[in-house]
PDB file of C-alpha atoms in Angstrom:
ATOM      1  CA  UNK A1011       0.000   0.000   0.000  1.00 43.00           C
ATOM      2  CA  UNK A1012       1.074   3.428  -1.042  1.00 43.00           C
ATOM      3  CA  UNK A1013       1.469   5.747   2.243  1.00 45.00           C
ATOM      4  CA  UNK A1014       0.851   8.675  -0.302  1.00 43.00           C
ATOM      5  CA  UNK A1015      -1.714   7.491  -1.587  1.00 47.00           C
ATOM      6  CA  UNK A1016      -3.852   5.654  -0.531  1.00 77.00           C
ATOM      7  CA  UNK A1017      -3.089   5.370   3.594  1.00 91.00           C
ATOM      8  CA  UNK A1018      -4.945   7.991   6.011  1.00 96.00           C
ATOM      9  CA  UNK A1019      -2.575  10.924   7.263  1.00 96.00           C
ATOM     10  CA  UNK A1020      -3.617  11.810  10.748  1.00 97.00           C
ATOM     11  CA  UNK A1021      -2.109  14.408  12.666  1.00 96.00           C
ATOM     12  CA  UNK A1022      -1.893  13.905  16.819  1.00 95.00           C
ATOM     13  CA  UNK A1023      -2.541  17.006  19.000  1.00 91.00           C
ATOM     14  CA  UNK A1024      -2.729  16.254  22.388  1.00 89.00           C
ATOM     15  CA  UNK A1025      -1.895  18.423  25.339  1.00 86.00           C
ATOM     16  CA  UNK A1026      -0.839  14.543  27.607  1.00 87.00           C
ATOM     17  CA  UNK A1027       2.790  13.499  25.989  1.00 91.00           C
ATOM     18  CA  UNK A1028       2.561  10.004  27.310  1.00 92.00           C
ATOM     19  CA  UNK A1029      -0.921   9.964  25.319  1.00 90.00           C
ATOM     20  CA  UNK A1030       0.172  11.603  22.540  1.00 91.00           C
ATOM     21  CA  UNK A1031       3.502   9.614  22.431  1.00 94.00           C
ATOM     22  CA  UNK A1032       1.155   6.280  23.031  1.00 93.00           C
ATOM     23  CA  UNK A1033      -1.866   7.250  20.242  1.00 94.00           C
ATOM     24  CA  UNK A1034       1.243   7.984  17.530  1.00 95.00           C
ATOM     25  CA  UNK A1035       2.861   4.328  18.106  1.00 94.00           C
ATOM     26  CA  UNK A1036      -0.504   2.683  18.059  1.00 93.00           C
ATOM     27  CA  UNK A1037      -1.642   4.552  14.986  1.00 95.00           C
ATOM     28  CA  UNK A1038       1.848   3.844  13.402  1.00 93.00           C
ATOM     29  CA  UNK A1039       1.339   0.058  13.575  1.00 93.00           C
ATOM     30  CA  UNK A1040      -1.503   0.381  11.274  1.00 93.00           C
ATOM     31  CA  UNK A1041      -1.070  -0.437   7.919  1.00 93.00           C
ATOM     32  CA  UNK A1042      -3.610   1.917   6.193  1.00 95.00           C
ATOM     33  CA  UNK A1043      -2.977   4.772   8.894  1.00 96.00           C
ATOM     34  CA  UNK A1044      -0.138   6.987   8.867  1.00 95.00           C
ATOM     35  CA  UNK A1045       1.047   9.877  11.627  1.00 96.00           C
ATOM     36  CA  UNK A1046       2.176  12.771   9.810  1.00 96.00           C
ATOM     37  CA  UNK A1047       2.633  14.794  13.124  1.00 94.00           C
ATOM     38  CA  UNK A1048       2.052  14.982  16.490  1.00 93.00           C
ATOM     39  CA  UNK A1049       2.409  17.645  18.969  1.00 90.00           C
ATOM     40  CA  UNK A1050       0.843  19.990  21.969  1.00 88.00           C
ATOM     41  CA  UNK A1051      -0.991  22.809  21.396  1.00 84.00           C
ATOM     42  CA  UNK A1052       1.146  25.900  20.381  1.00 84.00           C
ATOM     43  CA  UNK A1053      -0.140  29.047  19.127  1.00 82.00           C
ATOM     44  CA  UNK A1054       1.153  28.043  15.309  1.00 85.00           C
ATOM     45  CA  UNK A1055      -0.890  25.000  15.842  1.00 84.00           C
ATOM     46  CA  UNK A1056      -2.706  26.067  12.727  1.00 87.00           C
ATOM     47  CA  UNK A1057       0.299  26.341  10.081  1.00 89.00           C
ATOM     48  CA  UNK A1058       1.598  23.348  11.846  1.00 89.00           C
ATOM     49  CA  UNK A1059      -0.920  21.319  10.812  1.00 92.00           C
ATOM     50  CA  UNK A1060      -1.217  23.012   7.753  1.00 91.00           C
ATOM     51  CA  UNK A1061       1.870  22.186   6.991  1.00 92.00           C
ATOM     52  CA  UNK A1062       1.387  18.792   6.651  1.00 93.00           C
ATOM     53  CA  UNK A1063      -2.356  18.752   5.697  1.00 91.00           C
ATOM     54  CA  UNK A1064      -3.331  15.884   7.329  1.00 95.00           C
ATOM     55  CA  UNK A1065      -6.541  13.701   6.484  1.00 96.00           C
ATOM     56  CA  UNK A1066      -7.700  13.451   9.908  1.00 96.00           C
ATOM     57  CA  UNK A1067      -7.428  15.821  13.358  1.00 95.00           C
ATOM     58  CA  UNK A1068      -7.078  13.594  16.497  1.00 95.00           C
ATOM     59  CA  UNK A1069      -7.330  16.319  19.160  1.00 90.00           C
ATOM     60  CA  UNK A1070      -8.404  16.029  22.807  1.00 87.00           C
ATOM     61  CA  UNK A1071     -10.901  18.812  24.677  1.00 80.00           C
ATOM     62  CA  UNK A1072      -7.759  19.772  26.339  1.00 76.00           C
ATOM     63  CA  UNK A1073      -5.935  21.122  23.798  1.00 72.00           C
ATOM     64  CA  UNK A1074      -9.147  22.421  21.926  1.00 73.00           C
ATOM     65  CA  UNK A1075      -9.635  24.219  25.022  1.00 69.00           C
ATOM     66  CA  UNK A1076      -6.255  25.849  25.205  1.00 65.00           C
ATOM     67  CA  UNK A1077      -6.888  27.721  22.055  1.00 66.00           C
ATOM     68  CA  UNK A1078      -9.792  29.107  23.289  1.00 62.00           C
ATOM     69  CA  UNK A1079     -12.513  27.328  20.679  1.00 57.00           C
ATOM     70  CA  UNK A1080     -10.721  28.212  17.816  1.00 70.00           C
ATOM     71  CA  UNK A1081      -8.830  25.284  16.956  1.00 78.00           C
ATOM     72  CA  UNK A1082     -11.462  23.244  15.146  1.00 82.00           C
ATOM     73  CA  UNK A1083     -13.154  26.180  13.132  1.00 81.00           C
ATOM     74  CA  UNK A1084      -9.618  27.682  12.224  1.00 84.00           C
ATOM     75  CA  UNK A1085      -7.951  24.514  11.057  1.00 86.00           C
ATOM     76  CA  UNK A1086     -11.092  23.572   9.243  1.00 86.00           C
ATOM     77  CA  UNK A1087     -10.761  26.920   7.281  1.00 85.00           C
ATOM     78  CA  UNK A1088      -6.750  26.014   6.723  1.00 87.00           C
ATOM     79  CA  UNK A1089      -7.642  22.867   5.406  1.00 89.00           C
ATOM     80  CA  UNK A1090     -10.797  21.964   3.298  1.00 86.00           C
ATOM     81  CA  UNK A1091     -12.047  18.288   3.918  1.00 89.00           C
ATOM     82  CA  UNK A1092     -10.021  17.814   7.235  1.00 93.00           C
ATOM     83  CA  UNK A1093     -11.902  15.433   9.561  1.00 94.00           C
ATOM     84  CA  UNK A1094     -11.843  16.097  13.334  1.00 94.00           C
ATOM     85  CA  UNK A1095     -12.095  13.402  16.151  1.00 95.00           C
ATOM     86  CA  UNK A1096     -11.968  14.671  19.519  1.00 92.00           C
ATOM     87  CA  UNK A1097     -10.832  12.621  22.224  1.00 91.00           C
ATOM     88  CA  UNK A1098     -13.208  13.681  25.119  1.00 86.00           C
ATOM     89  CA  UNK A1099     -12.060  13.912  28.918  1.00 79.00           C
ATOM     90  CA  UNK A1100     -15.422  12.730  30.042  1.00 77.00           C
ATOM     91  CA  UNK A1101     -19.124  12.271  28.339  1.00 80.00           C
ATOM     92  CA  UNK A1102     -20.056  15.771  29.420  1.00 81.00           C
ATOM     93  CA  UNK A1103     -22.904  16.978  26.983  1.00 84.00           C
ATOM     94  CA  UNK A1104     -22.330  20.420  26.956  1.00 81.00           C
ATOM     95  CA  UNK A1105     -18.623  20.064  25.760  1.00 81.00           C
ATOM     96  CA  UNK A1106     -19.823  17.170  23.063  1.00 86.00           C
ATOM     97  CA  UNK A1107     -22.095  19.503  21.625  1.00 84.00           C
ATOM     98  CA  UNK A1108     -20.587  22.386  21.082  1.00 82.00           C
ATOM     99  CA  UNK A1109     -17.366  20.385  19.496  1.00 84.00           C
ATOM    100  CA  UNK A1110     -20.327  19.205  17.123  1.00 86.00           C
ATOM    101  CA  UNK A1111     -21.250  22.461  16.688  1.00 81.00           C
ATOM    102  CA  UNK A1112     -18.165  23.928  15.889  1.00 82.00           C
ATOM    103  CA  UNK A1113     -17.206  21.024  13.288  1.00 86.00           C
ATOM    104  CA  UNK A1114     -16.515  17.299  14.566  1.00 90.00           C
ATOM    105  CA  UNK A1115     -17.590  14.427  13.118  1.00 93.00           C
ATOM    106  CA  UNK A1116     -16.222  11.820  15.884  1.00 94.00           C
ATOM    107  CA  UNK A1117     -15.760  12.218  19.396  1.00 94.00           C
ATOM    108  CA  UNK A1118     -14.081   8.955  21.502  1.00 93.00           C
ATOM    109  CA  UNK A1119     -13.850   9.307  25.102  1.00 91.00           C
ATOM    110  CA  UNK A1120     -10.361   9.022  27.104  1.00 87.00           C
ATOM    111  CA  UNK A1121     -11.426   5.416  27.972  1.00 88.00           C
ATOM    112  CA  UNK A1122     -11.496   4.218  24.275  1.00 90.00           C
ATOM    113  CA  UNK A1123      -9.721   1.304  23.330  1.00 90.00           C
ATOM    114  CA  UNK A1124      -6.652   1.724  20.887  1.00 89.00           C
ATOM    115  CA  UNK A1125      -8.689  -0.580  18.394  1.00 92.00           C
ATOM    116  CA  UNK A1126     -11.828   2.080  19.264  1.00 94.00           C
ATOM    117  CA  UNK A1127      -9.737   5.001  18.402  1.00 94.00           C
ATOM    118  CA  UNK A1128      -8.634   3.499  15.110  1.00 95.00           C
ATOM    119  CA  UNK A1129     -11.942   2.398  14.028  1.00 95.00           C
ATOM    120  CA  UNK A1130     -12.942   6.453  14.662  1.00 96.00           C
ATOM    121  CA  UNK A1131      -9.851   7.568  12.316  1.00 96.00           C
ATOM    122  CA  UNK A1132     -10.922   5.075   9.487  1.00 96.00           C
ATOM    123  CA  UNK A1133     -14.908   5.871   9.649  1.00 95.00           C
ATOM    124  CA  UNK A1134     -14.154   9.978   9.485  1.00 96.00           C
ATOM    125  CA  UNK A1135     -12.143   9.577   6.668  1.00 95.00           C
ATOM    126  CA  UNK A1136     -14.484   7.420   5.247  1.00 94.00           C
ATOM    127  CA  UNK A1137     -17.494  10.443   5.972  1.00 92.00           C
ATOM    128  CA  UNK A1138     -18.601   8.382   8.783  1.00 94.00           C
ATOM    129  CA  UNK A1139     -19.688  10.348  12.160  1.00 93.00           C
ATOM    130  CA  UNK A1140     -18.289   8.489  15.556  1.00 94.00           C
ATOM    131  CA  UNK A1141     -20.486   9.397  18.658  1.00 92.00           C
ATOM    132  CA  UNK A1142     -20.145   6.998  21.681  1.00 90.00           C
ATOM    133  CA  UNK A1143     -23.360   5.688  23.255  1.00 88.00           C
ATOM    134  CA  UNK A1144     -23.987   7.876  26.020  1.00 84.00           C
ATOM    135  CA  UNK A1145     -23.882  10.907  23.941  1.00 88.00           C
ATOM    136  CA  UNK A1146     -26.143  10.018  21.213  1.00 87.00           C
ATOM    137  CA  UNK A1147     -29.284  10.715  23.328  1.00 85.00           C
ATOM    138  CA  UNK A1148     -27.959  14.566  23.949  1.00 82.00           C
ATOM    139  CA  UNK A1149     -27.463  14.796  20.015  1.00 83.00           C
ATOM    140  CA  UNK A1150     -30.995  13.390  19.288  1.00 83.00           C
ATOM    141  CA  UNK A1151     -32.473  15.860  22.085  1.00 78.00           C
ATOM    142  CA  UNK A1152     -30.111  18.946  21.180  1.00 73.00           C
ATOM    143  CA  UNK A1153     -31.310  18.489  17.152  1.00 72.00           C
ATOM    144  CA  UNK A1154     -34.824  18.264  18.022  1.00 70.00           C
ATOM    145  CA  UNK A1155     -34.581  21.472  20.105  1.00 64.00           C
ATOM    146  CA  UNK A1156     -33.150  23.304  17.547  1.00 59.00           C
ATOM    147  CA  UNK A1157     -36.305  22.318  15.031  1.00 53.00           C
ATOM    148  CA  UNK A1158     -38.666  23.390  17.429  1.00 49.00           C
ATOM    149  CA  UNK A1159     -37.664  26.855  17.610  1.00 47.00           C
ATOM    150  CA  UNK A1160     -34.917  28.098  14.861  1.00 46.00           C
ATOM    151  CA  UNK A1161     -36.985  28.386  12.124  1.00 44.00           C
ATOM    152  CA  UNK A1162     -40.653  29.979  13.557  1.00 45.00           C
ATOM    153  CA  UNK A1163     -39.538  32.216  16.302  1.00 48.00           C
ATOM    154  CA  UNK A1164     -40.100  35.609  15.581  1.00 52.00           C
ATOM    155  CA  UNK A1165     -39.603  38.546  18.289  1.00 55.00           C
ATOM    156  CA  UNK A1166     -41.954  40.471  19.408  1.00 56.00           C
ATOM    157  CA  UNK A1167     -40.829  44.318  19.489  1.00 56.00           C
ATOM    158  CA  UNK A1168     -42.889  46.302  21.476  1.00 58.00           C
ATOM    159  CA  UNK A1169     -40.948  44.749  24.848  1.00 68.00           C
ATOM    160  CA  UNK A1170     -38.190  47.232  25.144  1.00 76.00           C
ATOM    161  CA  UNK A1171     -35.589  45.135  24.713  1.00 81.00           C
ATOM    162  CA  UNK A1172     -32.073  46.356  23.093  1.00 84.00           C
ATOM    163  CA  UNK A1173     -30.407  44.646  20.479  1.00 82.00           C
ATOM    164  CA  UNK A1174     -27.946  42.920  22.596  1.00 85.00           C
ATOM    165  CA  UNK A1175     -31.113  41.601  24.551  1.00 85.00           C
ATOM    166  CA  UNK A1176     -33.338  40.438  21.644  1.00 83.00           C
ATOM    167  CA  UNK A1177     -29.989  38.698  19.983  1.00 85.00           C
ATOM    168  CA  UNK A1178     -29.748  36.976  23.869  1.00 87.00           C
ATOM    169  CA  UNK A1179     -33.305  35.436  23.664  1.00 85.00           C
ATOM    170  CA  UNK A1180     -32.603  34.432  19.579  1.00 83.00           C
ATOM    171  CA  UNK A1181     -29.602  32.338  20.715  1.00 86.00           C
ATOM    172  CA  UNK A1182     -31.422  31.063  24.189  1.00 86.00           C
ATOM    173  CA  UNK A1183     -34.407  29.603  22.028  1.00 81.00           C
ATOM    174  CA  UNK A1184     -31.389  27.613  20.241  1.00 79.00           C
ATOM    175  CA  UNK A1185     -30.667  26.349  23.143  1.00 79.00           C
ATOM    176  CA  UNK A1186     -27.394  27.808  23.536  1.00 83.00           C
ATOM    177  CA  UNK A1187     -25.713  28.010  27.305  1.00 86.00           C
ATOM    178  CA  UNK A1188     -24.384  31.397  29.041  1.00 87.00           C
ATOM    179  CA  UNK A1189     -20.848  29.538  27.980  1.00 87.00           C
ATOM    180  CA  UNK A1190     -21.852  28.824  24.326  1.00 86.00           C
ATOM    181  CA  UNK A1191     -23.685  32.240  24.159  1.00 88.00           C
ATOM    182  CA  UNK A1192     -19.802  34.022  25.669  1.00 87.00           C
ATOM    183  CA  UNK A1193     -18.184  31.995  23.646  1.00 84.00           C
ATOM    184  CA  UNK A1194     -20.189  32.745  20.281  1.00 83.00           C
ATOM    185  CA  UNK A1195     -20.055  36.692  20.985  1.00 84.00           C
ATOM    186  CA  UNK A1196     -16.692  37.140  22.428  1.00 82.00           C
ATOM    187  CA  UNK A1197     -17.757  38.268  25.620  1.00 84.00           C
ATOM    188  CA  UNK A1198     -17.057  36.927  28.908  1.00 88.00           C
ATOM    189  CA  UNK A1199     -19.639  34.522  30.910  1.00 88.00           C
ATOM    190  CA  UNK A1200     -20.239  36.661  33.827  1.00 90.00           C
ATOM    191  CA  UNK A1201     -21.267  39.741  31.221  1.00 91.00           C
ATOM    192  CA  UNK A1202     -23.576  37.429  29.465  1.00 91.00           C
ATOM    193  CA  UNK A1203     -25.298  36.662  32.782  1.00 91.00           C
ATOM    194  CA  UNK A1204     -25.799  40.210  33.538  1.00 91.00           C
ATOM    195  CA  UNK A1205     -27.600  40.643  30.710  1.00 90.00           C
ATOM    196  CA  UNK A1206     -29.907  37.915  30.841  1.00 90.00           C
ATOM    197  CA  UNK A1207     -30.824  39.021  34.824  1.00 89.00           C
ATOM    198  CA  UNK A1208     -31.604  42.595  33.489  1.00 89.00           C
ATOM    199  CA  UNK A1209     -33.529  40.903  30.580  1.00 87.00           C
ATOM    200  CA  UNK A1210     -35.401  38.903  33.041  1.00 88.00           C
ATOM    201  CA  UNK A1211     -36.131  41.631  35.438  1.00 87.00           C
ATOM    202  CA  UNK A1212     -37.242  43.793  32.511  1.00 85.00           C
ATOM    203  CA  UNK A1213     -39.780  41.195  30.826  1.00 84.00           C
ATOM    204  CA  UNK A1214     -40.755  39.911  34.240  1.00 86.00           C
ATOM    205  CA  UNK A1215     -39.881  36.548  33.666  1.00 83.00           C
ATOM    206  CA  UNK A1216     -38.515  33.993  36.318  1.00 82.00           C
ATOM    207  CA  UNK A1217     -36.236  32.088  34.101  1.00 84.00           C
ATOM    208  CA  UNK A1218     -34.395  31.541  30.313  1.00 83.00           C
ATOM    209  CA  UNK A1219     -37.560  29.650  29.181  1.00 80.00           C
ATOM    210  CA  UNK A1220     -40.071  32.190  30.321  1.00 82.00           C
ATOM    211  CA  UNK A1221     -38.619  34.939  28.154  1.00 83.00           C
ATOM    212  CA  UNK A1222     -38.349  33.202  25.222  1.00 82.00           C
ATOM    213  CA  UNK A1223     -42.127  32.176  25.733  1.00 81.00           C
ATOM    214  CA  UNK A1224     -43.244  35.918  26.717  1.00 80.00           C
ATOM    215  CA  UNK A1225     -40.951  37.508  23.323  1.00 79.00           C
ATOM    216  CA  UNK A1226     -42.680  34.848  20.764  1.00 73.00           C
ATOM    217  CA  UNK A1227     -44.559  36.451  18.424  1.00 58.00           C
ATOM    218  CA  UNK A1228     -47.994  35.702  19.103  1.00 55.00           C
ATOM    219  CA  UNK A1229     -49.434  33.243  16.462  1.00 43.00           C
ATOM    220  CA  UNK A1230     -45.795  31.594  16.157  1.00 38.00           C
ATOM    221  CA  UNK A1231     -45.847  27.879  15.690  1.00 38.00           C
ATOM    222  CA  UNK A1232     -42.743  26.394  16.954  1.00 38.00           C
TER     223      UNK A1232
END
């Protein structure tokens, strides 16, 4: 078999050396996988890769969260068609999700068995999505969330609510966290609380739910 060919490339960045250092000589032994690189996160970690243009991304939530959520979306951009597995620290939802939502297409928790990890590489490159078990409840739910209310709500606008505080309710009826929402707008988590208490104490409402109900256009079907 032709390495340059026809073998998948898969670069390694894990924050752990003895994990990286153990995931490149397992990988290695495979005949139709091939490291191309394998390193801890850096802030070059995007021409690094680059560099080498892998096939596949084998990352861990450590290093992802190093660079501040930008590692998948950036080194997606660098390189069209790369395939990201994540190597998760635990089965958490919230961090599963929004690693979907910023690009993955297999996730493998830290427990996964060298032949599980392999399997994960081959089925990505292969357009295959990898999503253990426990998680694939929190997809189901998290999708079905969405379709309820992206498409039909509308706000109303006679609440007197600012911009920043309509946008706040938009991304809470898409089920997006105070993290996810800090994340997505560059601000910090605390600030993004703040808002959503004044928002609350302005519309009345006890909770996240109850102002998304009370700003629905009236007539909206979700």
């Amino acid at each position: 078999m032709s390495d340059s060919v026809e073998s998948i490339q898969v670069f390694i960045l894990t924050e752990n050396r003895l994990l990286r250092e153990a995931l490149a000589r397992i990988l290695s032994k495979k005949n139709d996988i091939r490291v191309v690189g394998a390193s801890a996160f850096s802030p070059d970690f995007v021409q690094q890769i680059s560099a080498v243009a892998p096939d596949v991304l084998l990352s861990d939530s450590a290093a992802v969260a190093l660079s501040d959520l930008r590692l998948i979306s950036e080194v997606r951009a660098a390189i069209p068609g790369l395939k990201v597995v994540m190597i998760g620290m635990d089965d958490d939802p919230e961090i599963f999700l929004r690693a979907v939502r910023d690009g993955i297409v297999g996730f493998v928790l830290k427990d996964a068995s060298a032949m599980e990890v392999a399997a994960a590489v081959r089925s990505v490159a292969n357009d295959e999505g990898v999503c253990p078990p426990s998680l694939c409840l929190a997809l189901f739910e998290h999708v079905a969330s969405q379709n309820a209310h992206h498409s039909s709500f509308v706000i109303r606008h006679n609440l007197g609510l600012t911009r920043r505080e309509q946008q706040l309710v938009q991304m809470i009826s898409h089920g997006l966290t105070n993290k996810e929402i800090a994340s997505q707008l560059n601000l910090s988590e605390q600030t993004v609380k703040n808002h959503i208490h004044r928002m609350l104490r302005k519309l009345g409402a006890s909770d996240r739910l109850g102002a998304v109900e009370l700003c629905r256009m009236p007539g909206a079907v979700a």
